[in-house]
PDB file of C-alpha atoms in Angstrom:
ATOM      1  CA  UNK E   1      -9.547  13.447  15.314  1.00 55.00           C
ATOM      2  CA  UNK E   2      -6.921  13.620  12.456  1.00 60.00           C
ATOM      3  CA  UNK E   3      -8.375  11.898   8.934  1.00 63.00           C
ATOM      4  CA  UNK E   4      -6.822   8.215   8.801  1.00 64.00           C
ATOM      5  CA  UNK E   5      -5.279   9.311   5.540  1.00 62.00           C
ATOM      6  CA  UNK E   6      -3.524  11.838   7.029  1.00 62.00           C
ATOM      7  CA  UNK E   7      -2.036   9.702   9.651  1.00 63.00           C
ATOM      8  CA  UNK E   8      -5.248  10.127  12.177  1.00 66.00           C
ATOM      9  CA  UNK E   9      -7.545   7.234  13.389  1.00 77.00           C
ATOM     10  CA  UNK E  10      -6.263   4.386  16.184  1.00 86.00           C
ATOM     11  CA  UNK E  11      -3.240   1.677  15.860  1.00 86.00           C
ATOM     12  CA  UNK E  12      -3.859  -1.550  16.722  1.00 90.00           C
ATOM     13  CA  UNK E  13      -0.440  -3.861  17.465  1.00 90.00           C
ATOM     14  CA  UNK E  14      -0.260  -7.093  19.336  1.00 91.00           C
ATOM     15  CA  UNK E  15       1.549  -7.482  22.786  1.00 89.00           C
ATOM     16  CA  UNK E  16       4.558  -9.342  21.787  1.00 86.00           C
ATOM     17  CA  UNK E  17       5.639  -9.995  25.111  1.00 86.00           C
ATOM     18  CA  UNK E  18       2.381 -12.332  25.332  1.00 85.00           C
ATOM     19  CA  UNK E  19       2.767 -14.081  22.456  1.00 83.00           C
ATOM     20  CA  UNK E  20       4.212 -17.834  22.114  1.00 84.00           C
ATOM     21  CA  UNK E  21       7.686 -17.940  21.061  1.00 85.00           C
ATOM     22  CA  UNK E  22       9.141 -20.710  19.061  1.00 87.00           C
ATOM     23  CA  UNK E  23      12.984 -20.226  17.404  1.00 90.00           C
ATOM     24  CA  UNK E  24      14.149 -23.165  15.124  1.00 93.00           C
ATOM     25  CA  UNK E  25      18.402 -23.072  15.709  1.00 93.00           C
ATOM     26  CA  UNK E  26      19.720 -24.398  12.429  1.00 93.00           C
ATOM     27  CA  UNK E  27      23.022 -24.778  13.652  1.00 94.00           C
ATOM     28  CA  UNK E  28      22.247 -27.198  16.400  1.00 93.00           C
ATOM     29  CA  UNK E  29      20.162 -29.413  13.671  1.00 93.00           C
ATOM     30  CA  UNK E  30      22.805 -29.177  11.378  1.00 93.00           C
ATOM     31  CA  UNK E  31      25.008 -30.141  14.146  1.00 94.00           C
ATOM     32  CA  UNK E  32      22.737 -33.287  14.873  1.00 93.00           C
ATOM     33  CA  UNK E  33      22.114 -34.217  11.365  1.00 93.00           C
ATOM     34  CA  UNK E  34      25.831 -34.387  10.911  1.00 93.00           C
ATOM     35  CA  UNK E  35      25.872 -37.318  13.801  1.00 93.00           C
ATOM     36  CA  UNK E  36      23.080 -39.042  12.011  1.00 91.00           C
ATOM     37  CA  UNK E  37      24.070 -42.389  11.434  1.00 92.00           C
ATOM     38  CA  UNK E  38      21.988 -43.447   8.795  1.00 94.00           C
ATOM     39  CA  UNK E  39      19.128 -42.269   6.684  1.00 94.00           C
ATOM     40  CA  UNK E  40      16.416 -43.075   8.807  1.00 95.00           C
ATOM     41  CA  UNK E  41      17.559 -41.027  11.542  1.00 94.00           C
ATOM     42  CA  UNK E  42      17.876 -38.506   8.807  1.00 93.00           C
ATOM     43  CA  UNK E  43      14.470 -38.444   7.771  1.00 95.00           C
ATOM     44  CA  UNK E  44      13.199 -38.032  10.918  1.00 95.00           C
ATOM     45  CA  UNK E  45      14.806 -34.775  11.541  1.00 95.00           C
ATOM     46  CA  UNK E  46      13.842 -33.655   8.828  1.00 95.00           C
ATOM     47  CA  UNK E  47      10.411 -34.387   9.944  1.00 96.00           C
ATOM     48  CA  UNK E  48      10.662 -32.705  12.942  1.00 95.00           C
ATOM     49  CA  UNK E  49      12.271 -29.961  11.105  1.00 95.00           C
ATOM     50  CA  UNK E  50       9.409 -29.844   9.591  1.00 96.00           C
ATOM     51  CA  UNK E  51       7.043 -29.572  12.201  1.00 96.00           C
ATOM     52  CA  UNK E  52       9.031 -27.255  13.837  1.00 95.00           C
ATOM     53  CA  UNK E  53       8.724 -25.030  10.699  1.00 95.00           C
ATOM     54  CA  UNK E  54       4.922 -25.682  10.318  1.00 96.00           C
ATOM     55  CA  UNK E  55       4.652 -24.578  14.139  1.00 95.00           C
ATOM     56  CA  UNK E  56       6.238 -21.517  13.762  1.00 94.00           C
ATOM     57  CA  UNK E  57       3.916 -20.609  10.995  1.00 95.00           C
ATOM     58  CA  UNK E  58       1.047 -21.616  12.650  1.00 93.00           C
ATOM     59  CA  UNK E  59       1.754 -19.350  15.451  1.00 93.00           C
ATOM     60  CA  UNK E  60       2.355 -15.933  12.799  1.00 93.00           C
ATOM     61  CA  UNK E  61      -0.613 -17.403  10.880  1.00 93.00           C
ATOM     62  CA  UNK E  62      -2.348 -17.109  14.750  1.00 92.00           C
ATOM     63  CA  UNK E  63      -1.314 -14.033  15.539  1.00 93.00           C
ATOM     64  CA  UNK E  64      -1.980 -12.253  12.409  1.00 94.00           C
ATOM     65  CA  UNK E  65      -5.397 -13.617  12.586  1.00 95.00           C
ATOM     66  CA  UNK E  66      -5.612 -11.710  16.356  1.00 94.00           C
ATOM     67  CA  UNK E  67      -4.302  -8.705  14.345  1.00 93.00           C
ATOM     68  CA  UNK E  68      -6.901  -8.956  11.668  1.00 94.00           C
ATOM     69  CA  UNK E  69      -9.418  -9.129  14.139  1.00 96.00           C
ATOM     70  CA  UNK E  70      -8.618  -6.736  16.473  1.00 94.00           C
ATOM     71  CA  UNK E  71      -8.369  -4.096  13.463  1.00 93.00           C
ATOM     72  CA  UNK E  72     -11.561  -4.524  12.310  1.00 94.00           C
ATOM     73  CA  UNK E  73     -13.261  -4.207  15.580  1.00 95.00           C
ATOM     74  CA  UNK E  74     -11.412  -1.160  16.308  1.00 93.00           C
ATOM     75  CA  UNK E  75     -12.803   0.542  12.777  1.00 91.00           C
ATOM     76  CA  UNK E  76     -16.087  -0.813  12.985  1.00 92.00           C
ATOM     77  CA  UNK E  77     -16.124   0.684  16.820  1.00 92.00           C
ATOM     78  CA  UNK E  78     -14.631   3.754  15.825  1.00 90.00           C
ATOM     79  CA  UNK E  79     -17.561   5.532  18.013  1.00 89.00           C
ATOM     80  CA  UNK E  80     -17.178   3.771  20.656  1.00 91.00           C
ATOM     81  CA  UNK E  81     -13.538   4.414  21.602  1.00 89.00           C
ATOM     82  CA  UNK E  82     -14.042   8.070  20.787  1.00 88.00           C
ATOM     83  CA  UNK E  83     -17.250   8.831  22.750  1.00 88.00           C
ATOM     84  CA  UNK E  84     -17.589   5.796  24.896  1.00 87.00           C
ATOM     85  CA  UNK E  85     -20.460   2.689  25.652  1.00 85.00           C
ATOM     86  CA  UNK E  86     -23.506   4.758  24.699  1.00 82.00           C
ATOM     87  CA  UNK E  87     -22.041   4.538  20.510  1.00 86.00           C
ATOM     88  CA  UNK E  88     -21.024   0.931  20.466  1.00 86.00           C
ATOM     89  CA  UNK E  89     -22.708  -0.676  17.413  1.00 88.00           C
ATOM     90  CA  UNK E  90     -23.906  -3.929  17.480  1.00 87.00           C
ATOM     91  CA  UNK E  91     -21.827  -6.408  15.695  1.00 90.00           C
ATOM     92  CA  UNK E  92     -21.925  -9.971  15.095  1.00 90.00           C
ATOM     93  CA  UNK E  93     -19.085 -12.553  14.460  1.00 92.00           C
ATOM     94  CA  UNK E  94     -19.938 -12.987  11.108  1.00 93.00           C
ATOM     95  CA  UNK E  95     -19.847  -9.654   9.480  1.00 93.00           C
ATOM     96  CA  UNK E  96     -16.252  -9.035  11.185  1.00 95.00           C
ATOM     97  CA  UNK E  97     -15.315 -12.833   9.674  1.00 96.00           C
ATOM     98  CA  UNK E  98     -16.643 -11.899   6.068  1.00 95.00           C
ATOM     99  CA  UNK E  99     -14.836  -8.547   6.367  1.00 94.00           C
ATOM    100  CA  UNK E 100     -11.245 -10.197   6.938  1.00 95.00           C
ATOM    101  CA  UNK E 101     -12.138 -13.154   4.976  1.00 95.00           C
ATOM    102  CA  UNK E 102     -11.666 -16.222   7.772  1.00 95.00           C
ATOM    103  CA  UNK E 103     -14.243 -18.404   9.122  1.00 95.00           C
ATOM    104  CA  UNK E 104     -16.691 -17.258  11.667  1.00 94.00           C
ATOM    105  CA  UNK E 105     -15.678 -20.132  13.886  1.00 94.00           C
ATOM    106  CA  UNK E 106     -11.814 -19.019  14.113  1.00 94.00           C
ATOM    107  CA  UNK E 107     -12.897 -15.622  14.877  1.00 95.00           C
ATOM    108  CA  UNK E 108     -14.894 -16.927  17.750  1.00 94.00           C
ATOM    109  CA  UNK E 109     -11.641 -18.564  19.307  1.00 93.00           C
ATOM    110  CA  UNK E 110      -9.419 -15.490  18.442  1.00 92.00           C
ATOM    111  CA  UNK E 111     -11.615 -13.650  20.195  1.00 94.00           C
ATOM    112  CA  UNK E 112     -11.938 -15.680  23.165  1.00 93.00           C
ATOM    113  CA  UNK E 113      -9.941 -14.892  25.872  1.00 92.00           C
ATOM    114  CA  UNK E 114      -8.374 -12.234  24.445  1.00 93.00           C
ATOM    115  CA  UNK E 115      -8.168  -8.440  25.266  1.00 94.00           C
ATOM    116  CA  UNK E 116      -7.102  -5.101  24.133  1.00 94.00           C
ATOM    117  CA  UNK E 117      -5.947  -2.193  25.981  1.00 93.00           C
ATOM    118  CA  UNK E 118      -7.618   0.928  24.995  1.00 90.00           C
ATOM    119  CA  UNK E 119      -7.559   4.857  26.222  1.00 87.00           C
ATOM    120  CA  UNK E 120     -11.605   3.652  27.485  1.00 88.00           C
ATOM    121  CA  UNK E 121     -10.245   0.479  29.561  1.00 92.00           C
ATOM    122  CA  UNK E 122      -9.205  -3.093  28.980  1.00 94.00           C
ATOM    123  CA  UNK E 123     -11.893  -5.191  26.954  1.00 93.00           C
ATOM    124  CA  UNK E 124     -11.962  -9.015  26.090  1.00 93.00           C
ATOM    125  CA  UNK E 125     -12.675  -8.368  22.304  1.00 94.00           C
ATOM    126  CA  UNK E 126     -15.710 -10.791  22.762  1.00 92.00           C
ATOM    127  CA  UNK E 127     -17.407  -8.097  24.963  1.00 91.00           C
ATOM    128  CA  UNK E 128     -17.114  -5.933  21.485  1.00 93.00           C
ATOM    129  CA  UNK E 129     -20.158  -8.483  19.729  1.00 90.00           C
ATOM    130  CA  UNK E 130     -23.286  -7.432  20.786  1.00 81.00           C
ATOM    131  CA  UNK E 131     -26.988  -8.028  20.065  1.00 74.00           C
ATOM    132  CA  UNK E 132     -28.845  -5.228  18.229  1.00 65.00           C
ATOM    133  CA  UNK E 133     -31.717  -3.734  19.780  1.00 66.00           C
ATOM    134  CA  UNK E 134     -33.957  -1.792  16.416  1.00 61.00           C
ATOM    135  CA  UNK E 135     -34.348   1.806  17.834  1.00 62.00           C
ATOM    136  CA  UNK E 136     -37.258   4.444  16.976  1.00 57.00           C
ATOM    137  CA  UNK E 137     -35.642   5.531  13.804  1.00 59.00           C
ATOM    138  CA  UNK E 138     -34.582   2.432  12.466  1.00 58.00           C
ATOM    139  CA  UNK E 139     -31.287   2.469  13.567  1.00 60.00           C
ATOM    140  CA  UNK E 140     -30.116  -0.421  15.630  1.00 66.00           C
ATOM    141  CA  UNK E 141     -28.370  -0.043  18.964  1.00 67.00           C
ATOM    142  CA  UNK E 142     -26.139  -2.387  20.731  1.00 70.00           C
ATOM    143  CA  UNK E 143     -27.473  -4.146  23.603  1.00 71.00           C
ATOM    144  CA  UNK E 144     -24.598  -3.185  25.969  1.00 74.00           C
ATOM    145  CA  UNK E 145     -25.457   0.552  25.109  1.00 74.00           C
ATOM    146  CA  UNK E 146     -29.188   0.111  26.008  1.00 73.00           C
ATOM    147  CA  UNK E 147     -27.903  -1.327  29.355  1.00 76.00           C
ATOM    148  CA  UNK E 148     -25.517   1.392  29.741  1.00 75.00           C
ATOM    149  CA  UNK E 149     -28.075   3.972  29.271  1.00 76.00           C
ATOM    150  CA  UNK E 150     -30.496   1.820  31.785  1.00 79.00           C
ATOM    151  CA  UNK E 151     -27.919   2.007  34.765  1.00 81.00           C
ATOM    152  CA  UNK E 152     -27.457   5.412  34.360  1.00 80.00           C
ATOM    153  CA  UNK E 153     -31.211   6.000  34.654  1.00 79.00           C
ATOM    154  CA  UNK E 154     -31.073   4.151  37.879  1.00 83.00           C
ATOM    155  CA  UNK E 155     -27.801   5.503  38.991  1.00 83.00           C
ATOM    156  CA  UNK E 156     -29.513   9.060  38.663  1.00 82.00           C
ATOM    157  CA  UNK E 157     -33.108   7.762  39.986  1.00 81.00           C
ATOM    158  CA  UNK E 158     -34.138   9.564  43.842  1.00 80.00           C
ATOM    159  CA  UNK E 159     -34.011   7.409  46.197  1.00 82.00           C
ATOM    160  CA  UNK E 160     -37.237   8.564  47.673  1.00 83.00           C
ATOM    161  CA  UNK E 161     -39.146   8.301  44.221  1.00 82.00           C
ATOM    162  CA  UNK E 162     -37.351   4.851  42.596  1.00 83.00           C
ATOM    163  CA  UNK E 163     -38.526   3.880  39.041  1.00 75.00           C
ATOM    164  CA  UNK E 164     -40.667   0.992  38.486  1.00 78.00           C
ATOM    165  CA  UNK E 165     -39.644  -1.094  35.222  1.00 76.00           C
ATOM    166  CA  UNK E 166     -42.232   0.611  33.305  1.00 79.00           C
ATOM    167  CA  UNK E 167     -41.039   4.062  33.910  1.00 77.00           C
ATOM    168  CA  UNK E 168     -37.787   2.573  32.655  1.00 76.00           C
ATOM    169  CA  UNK E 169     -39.238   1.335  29.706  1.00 76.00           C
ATOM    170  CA  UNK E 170     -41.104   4.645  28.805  1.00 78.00           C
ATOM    171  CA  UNK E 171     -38.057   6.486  29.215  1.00 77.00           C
ATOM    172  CA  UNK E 172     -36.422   4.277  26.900  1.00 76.00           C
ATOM    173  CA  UNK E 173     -39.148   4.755  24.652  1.00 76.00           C
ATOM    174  CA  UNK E 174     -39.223   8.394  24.670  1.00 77.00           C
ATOM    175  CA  UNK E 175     -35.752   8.570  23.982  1.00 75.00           C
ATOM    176  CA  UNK E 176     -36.358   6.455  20.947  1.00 71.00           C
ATOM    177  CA  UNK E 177     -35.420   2.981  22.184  1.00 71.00           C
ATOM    178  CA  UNK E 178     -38.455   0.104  21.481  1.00 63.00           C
ATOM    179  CA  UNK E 179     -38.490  -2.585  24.280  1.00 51.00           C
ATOM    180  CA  UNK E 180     -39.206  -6.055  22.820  1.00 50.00           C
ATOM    181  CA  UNK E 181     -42.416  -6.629  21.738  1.00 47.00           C
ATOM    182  CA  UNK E 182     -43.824  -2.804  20.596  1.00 44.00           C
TER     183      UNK E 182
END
């Protein structure tokens, strides 16, 4: 992987093909405005001016909100779109909403029902906040990892000779991965 600063690292843009569009034509308002008839009719396009401008706002505010988001996620995941599932950190709304400065409960909807394309798939970005699971070193793993790592175990498991759910567990605890409660 090339350094970030020397141009390396991954891009993250938004889809604008998917996102609302709202256009404000100024020459058919100035057009209607110059049949108003008096100033009440004025004053209410101007209002809806207005709210026509505070939509369109709204929506860039929205998006680069998304954009925020979505960047952070991508840096703080940085393992897992190189190497894959097994180096996904866990993550919690709340660090990624102190780390771009909004509130933890807008990050929750801008992640909601959104997804990004990546080289590894497409993910909802919600799938990206995960529990943490403390590991035999101290280091914490994300949940989704330890469940990766558990269907591969079965996946590989003999048919003849399947694993109970303690062998599971002491494999998991050999390779340095406590189960709840140890």
């Amino acid at each position: 992987q090339i350094p970030k600063n020397m141009g390396g690292g991954w891009r993250v843009e938004l889809n604008s093909d998917t996102l609302p569009r709202v256009l404000i034509n100024r020459d058919y308002y100035n057009i209607v405005l110059g049949h108003a008839k008096n100033k009440q009719e004025k004053e209410y396009l101007a209002a809806q001016l207005n709210n026509a401008n505070w939509l369109v706002k709204a929506l860039d505010q929205r998006a680069q909100s998304i954009l925020k988001v979505a960047s952070d996620i991508v840096e703080r995941q940085n393992g897992f779109f190189l190497y894959g599932i097994d180096f996904l950190k866990p993550m919690t709304l709340r660090e990624v909403a102190e780390s771009v400065d909004l509130h933890e409960s807008t990050v929750s909807r801008v992640t909601t029902g959104k997804f990004i394309g990546t080289p590894r798939g497409l993910f909802e970005l919600k799938f990206f906040f995960t529990s943490a699971i403390e590991g035999a070193d101290g280091v914490t793993l994300s949940s989704q990892s330890v469940k990766s790592r558990i269907k591969q175990l079965i996946d590989a498991e003999d048919p003849k000779n399947i694993l109970s759910d303690d062998d599971l567990a002491d494999t998991l605890k050999k390779e340095g991965i406590f189960a709840r409660g140890d």
